[in-house]
């Protein structure tokens, strides 16, 4: 019986049109109309207010929060003087994650050197800078101003 229907030209024409309609509907539905990701991750230090004062010899503990629609996969944090001199203190650390994360919380610490008789670091305005990249290599930069001074004796 199926063989007889296939021989009928009207039925064959209907089946062709139906199959083309089916193919076009699949192609239309499978197209992704979402905007491509062109924005780097959002980054935030959630526990340090702007211009917080630290003393040499203390540890700066940063609660970091990253968010990205495609996933953060690496970041870098730096601490440096706003106005660099030869006595400025600076630190840089690169972090490559094991995978990629649309939301990530991490805690990182920076130990500030203690006062030594033969080594003096610049006091004043410093910057914590965090650069984060997502899996599409979109990069964003976050800056947090702080102050670093020597403890009073």
Coordinates of N, CA and C in Angstrom, one line a residue:
X1 N 0.8 -1.2 0.0 CA 0.0 0.0 0.0 C 0.9 1.2 0.0
X2 N 2.0 1.3 0.8 CA 2.9 2.4 0.8 C 3.5 2.6 -0.5
X3 N 3.8 1.6 -1.2 CA 4.4 1.6 -2.5 C 3.5 2.3 -3.5
X4 N 2.2 2.1 -3.4 CA 1.2 2.7 -4.3 C 1.1 4.2 -4.0
X5 N 1.2 4.6 -2.7 CA 1.1 6.0 -2.4 C 2.3 6.8 -3.0
X6 N 3.5 6.1 -3.0 CA 4.7 6.8 -3.4 C 4.7 6.9 -5.0
X7 N 3.9 6.1 -5.6 CA 3.8 6.2 -7.1 C 2.9 7.4 -7.5
X8 N 2.0 7.8 -6.6 CA 1.1 8.8 -6.9 C 1.8 10.1 -6.9
X9 N 1.8 10.9 -8.1 CA 2.6 12.1 -8.2 C 2.2 13.2 -7.2
X10 N 0.9 13.2 -6.9 CA 0.4 14.3 -6.0 C 0.9 14.0 -4.6
X11 N 0.9 12.8 -4.2 CA 1.4 12.4 -2.9 C 2.9 12.6 -2.8
X12 N 3.6 12.3 -3.8 CA 5.1 12.5 -3.9 C 5.4 14.0 -3.8
X13 N 4.7 14.8 -4.5 CA 4.9 16.3 -4.5 C 4.6 16.8 -3.1
X14 N 3.5 16.3 -2.4 CA 3.2 16.7 -1.1 C 4.3 16.3 -0.1
X15 N 4.9 15.1 -0.2 CA 5.9 14.6 0.6 C 7.2 15.5 0.4
X16 N 7.5 15.9 -0.8 CA 8.7 16.7 -1.0 C 8.5 18.1 -0.4
X17 N 7.3 18.7 -0.5 CA 7.0 20.0 0.1 C 7.1 19.9 1.6
X18 N 6.6 18.8 2.2 CA 6.6 18.6 3.6 C 8.0 18.5 4.1
X19 N 8.8 17.7 3.4 CA 10.2 17.5 3.8 C 11.0 18.8 3.7
X20 N 10.8 19.6 2.7 CA 11.5 20.9 2.6 C 11.0 21.8 3.7
X21 N 9.8 21.9 4.0 CA 9.3 22.7 5.1 C 9.9 22.3 6.4
X22 N 10.0 21.0 6.6 CA 10.7 20.4 7.8 C 12.1 20.9 7.9
X23 N 12.9 20.8 6.8 CA 14.3 21.1 6.8 C 14.5 22.6 7.0
X24 N 13.6 23.5 6.4 CA 13.7 24.9 6.7 C 13.4 25.3 8.1
X25 N 12.4 24.6 8.7 CA 12.0 24.9 10.1 C 13.2 24.5 11.0
X26 N 13.9 23.4 10.8 CA 15.0 23.0 11.6 C 16.1 24.0 11.4
X27 N 16.4 24.4 10.2 CA 17.5 25.4 10.0 C 17.2 26.7 10.7
X28 N 16.0 27.2 10.6 CA 15.6 28.4 11.2 C 15.6 28.4 12.7
X29 N 15.2 27.3 13.3 CA 15.2 27.1 14.8 C 16.7 27.0 15.3
X30 N 17.5 26.3 14.5 CA 18.9 26.1 15.0 C 19.8 27.3 14.9
X31 N 19.4 28.3 14.2 CA 20.2 29.5 14.2 C 20.2 30.2 15.5
X32 N 21.4 30.7 15.9 CA 21.5 31.3 17.2 C 21.6 32.8 17.0
X33 N 20.5 33.5 17.4 CA 20.4 34.9 17.2 C 20.9 35.7 18.4
X34 N 21.5 35.0 19.4 CA 22.1 35.7 20.6 C 23.3 36.6 20.2
X35 N 23.4 37.7 20.8 CA 24.5 38.6 20.6 C 25.8 37.9 21.0
X36 N 26.9 38.0 20.2 CA 28.2 37.4 20.6 C 28.7 38.1 21.9
X37 N 29.5 37.4 22.6 CA 30.1 37.9 23.9 C 31.3 38.8 23.5
X38 N 31.2 40.1 23.7 CA 32.3 41.0 23.4 C 32.7 41.8 24.7
X39 N 32.2 41.4 25.8 CA 32.5 42.1 27.1 C 33.2 41.2 28.0
X40 N 34.2 41.8 28.6 CA 35.0 41.0 29.6 C 34.2 40.8 30.9
X41 N 34.8 40.0 31.8 CA 34.1 39.7 33.0 C 33.9 40.9 33.9
X42 N 32.9 40.9 34.7 CA 32.8 41.9 35.8 C 33.6 41.4 37.0
X43 N 34.3 42.3 37.6 CA 35.2 42.0 38.7 C 34.9 42.9 39.9
X44 N 35.0 42.4 41.1 CA 34.7 43.2 42.2 C 35.5 42.7 43.4
X45 N 36.1 43.6 44.2 CA 36.6 43.3 45.5 C 35.5 43.7 46.5
X46 N 34.9 42.7 47.1 CA 33.7 42.9 47.9 C 34.0 43.3 49.4
X47 N 35.2 43.2 49.9 CA 35.4 43.5 51.3 C 36.3 44.7 51.6
X48 N 36.8 45.4 50.6 CA 37.7 46.5 50.8 C 37.0 47.8 50.3
X49 N 36.8 48.8 51.2 CA 36.3 50.1 50.7 C 37.4 50.9 50.0
X50 N 37.0 51.8 49.1 CA 38.0 52.7 48.5 C 38.8 53.4 49.6
X51 N 40.1 53.6 49.3 CA 41.0 54.3 50.2 C 41.2 53.8 51.6
X52 N 40.9 52.5 51.7 CA 41.2 51.9 53.1 C 42.7 52.0 53.3
X53 N 43.0 52.2 54.6 CA 44.5 52.4 55.0 C 45.0 51.1 55.5
X54 N 46.1 50.6 55.0 CA 46.9 49.5 55.5 C 48.2 49.9 56.0
X55 N 48.8 49.1 56.8 CA 50.2 49.4 57.3 C 51.1 48.4 56.8
X56 N 52.4 48.8 56.5 CA 53.4 47.9 56.1 C 53.5 46.9 57.3
X57 N 53.6 45.6 56.9 CA 53.7 44.5 57.9 C 52.4 43.8 58.0
X58 N 51.3 44.4 57.5 CA 50.0 43.7 57.5 C 49.8 42.9 56.2
X59 N 48.7 42.2 56.2 CA 48.3 41.4 55.1 C 46.9 41.9 54.5
X60 N 46.9 42.2 53.2 CA 45.7 42.6 52.6 C 45.0 41.3 52.1
X61 N 43.8 41.1 52.6 CA 43.0 39.9 52.2 C 41.8 40.4 51.3
X62 N 41.8 39.9 50.1 CA 40.8 40.4 49.1 C 39.8 39.3 48.8
X63 N 38.5 39.6 49.0 CA 37.4 38.7 48.5 C 37.0 39.2 47.1
X64 N 37.4 38.3 46.2 CA 37.1 38.6 44.8 C 35.9 38.0 44.2
X65 N 35.1 38.7 43.4 CA 33.9 38.2 42.8 C 34.0 38.4 41.3
X66 N 33.9 37.3 40.5 CA 34.0 37.4 39.1 C 32.6 36.9 38.5
X67 N 32.1 37.6 37.4 CA 30.9 37.1 36.7 C 31.2 37.3 35.2
X68 N 30.7 36.3 34.4 CA 30.8 36.5 33.0 C 29.8 35.5 32.3
X69 N 29.3 35.9 31.2 CA 28.2 35.1 30.6 C 28.8 33.8 29.9
X70 N 30.1 33.9 29.5 CA 30.7 32.7 28.9 C 31.7 32.0 29.8
X71 N 32.2 32.7 30.8 CA 33.1 32.0 31.7 C 34.5 32.6 31.9
X72 N 34.8 33.0 33.1 CA 36.2 33.5 33.4 C 37.1 32.3 33.4
X73 N 38.3 32.5 32.8 CA 39.2 31.4 32.8 C 40.6 31.8 33.3
X74 N 40.9 33.1 33.5 CA 42.2 33.5 34.1 C 42.1 35.0 34.6
X75 N 42.9 35.3 35.6 CA 43.0 36.7 36.0 C 44.3 37.0 36.6
X76 N 44.6 38.3 36.7 CA 45.9 38.7 37.3 C 45.5 39.8 38.3
X77 N 46.2 39.8 39.5 CA 46.1 40.9 40.4 C 47.4 41.6 40.6
X78 N 47.4 42.9 40.8 CA 48.6 43.7 41.0 C 48.4 44.7 42.1
X79 N 49.4 45.0 42.8 CA 49.4 46.1 43.8 C 50.6 46.9 43.4
X80 N 50.4 48.2 43.2 CA 51.5 49.2 42.8 C 51.1 50.6 43.3
X81 N 52.2 51.4 43.4 CA 52.0 52.8 43.8 C 51.4 53.6 42.7
X82 N 50.5 54.5 43.1 CA 49.8 55.4 42.1 C 50.9 56.2 41.4
X83 N 51.9 56.7 42.1 CA 53.0 57.4 41.5 C 54.3 56.7 41.8
X84 N 54.7 56.0 40.8 CA 55.9 55.1 41.0 C 57.2 55.9 41.3
X85 N 57.9 55.4 42.3 CA 59.3 55.8 42.6 C 60.1 54.6 42.7
X86 N 61.4 54.8 42.9 CA 62.3 53.6 43.1 C 62.1 53.0 44.4
X87 N 61.3 53.6 45.4 CA 61.0 53.0 46.7 C 59.6 52.4 46.7
X88 N 59.0 52.3 45.6 CA 57.6 51.8 45.5 C 57.6 50.3 45.8
X89 N 56.6 49.8 46.4 CA 56.4 48.4 46.6 C 55.4 47.9 45.6
X90 N 55.6 46.7 45.0 CA 54.7 46.2 44.0 C 54.7 44.7 44.0
X91 N 53.5 44.1 43.7 CA 53.3 42.7 43.6 C 52.5 42.4 42.4
X92 N 52.8 41.3 41.7 CA 51.9 40.8 40.6 C 51.8 39.3 40.7
X93 N 50.5 38.8 40.5 CA 50.3 37.4 40.5 C 49.3 37.0 39.4
X94 N 49.7 36.0 38.6 CA 48.8 35.5 37.6 C 48.1 34.2 38.1
X95 N 46.8 34.1 37.8 CA 46.0 33.0 38.2 C 45.3 32.4 37.0
X96 N 45.6 31.1 36.7 CA 44.9 30.4 35.6 C 44.0 29.4 36.3
X97 N 42.7 29.5 36.0 CA 41.7 28.6 36.6 C 41.7 27.2 36.0
X98 N 41.3 26.2 36.7 CA 41.1 24.9 36.1 C 39.6 24.8 35.6
X99 N 39.4 25.3 34.4 CA 38.1 25.4 33.8 C 37.7 26.8 33.7
X100 N 36.4 27.0 33.3 CA 35.9 28.4 33.2 C 34.6 28.5 34.0
X101 N 34.4 29.7 34.6 CA 33.3 29.9 35.5 C 32.5 31.1 35.2
X102 N 31.1 31.0 35.1 CA 30.3 32.1 34.9 C 30.2 33.0 36.2
X103 N 30.4 32.4 37.3 CA 30.5 33.1 38.6 C 31.5 32.4 39.5
X104 N 32.4 33.2 40.0 CA 33.5 32.7 40.8 C 33.8 33.6 42.0
X105 N 33.9 33.1 43.2 CA 34.4 33.8 44.4 C 35.7 33.2 44.8
X106 N 36.7 34.1 45.0 CA 38.0 33.6 45.5 C 38.5 34.6 46.5
X107 N 39.4 34.1 47.4 CA 40.1 34.9 48.4 C 41.6 34.9 48.1
X108 N 42.2 36.0 48.0 CA 43.6 36.1 47.8 C 44.2 37.1 48.8
X109 N 45.5 36.9 49.1 CA 46.1 37.8 50.1 C 47.4 38.3 49.5
X110 N 47.8 39.5 50.0 CA 49.0 40.1 49.7 C 49.7 40.5 51.0
X111 N 50.9 40.0 51.3 CA 51.5 40.4 52.5 C 52.4 41.6 52.2
X112 N 52.2 42.7 53.0 CA 53.0 43.9 52.9 C 54.3 43.7 53.7
X113 N 55.4 44.1 53.2 CA 56.7 43.9 54.0 C 56.7 44.7 55.3
X114 N 57.3 44.2 56.3 CA 57.4 45.0 57.5 C 58.6 46.0 57.4
X115 N 58.6 47.0 58.2 CA 59.6 48.0 58.2 C 60.9 47.4 58.6
X116 N 61.9 47.6 57.8 CA 63.3 47.1 58.1 C 64.2 48.3 58.1
X117 N 65.3 48.2 58.9 CA 66.2 49.4 59.0 C 66.9 49.7 57.7
X118 N 67.2 48.7 56.8 CA 67.9 49.0 55.6 C 67.0 49.1 54.3
X119 N 65.7 49.0 54.5 CA 64.8 49.0 53.3 C 63.6 49.8 53.7
X120 N 63.4 50.8 52.9 CA 62.2 51.7 53.1 C 61.4 51.8 51.9
X121 N 60.1 51.6 52.0 CA 59.2 51.6 50.9 C 58.4 52.9 50.9
X122 N 57.9 53.3 49.8 CA 57.1 54.5 49.6 C 55.8 54.3 50.3
X123 N 55.4 55.3 51.1 CA 54.1 55.4 51.7 C 53.1 56.2 50.8
X124 N 51.8 56.0 51.0 CA 50.9 56.8 50.2 C 49.8 56.0 49.5
X125 N 49.5 56.5 48.3 CA 48.4 56.0 47.5 C 48.9 54.8 46.7
X126 N 48.2 53.7 46.8 CA 48.5 52.5 46.0 C 47.2 52.1 45.3
X127 N 47.4 51.2 44.3 CA 46.3 50.7 43.5 C 46.3 49.2 43.5
X128 N 45.1 48.6 43.7 CA 45.0 47.1 43.5 C 44.3 47.1 42.1
X129 N 44.9 46.4 41.2 CA 44.4 46.3 39.9 C 44.1 44.8 39.6
X130 N 42.9 44.5 39.1 CA 42.6 43.1 38.7 C 42.2 43.1 37.2
X131 N 42.9 42.3 36.4 CA 42.5 42.1 35.0 C 42.0 40.6 34.9
X132 N 40.8 40.5 34.3 CA 40.2 39.1 34.1 C 39.9 38.9 32.7
X133 N 40.1 37.7 32.2 CA 39.8 37.3 30.8 C 38.8 36.2 30.8
X134 N 37.8 36.2 29.8 CA 36.9 35.1 29.7 C 37.4 34.2 28.6
X135 N 36.7 33.1 28.3 CA 37.1 32.1 27.3 C 37.2 32.7 25.9
X136 N 36.5 33.8 25.6 CA 36.6 34.5 24.3 C 37.7 35.5 24.3
X137 N 38.5 35.5 25.3 CA 39.7 36.5 25.5 C 39.2 37.9 25.5
X138 N 38.0 38.2 26.1 CA 37.6 39.5 26.4 C 38.2 39.8 27.8
X139 N 38.8 41.0 27.9 CA 39.5 41.4 29.1 C 38.8 42.6 29.7
X140 N 38.7 42.6 31.0 CA 38.3 43.8 31.8 C 39.3 44.1 32.9
X141 N 39.3 45.3 33.3 CA 40.2 45.8 34.4 C 39.4 46.4 35.5
X142 N 39.7 46.1 36.7 CA 39.1 46.6 37.9 C 40.1 47.3 38.7
X143 N 39.9 48.5 39.3 CA 40.9 49.2 40.1 C 40.3 49.6 41.4
X144 N 41.0 49.4 42.5 CA 40.6 49.7 43.9 C 41.7 50.5 44.5
X145 N 41.5 51.8 44.8 CA 42.5 52.6 45.4 C 42.6 52.3 46.9
X146 N 43.8 52.2 47.4 CA 44.1 52.0 48.9 C 45.2 52.9 49.3
X147 N 45.5 53.0 50.6 CA 46.6 53.7 51.1 C 47.5 52.8 52.0
X148 N 48.8 52.9 51.9 CA 49.7 52.1 52.7 C 50.7 53.0 53.4
X149 N 50.8 52.9 54.7 CA 51.6 53.7 55.5 C 52.4 52.8 56.5
X150 N 53.5 53.4 57.1 CA 54.2 52.7 58.1 C 53.5 52.9 59.4
X151 N 53.5 51.8 60.2 CA 52.8 52.0 61.6 C 53.6 53.0 62.4
X152 N 52.8 53.7 63.2 CA 53.4 54.7 64.1 C 53.9 54.0 65.3
X153 N 55.1 54.4 65.8 CA 55.7 53.7 66.9 C 55.5 54.4 68.2

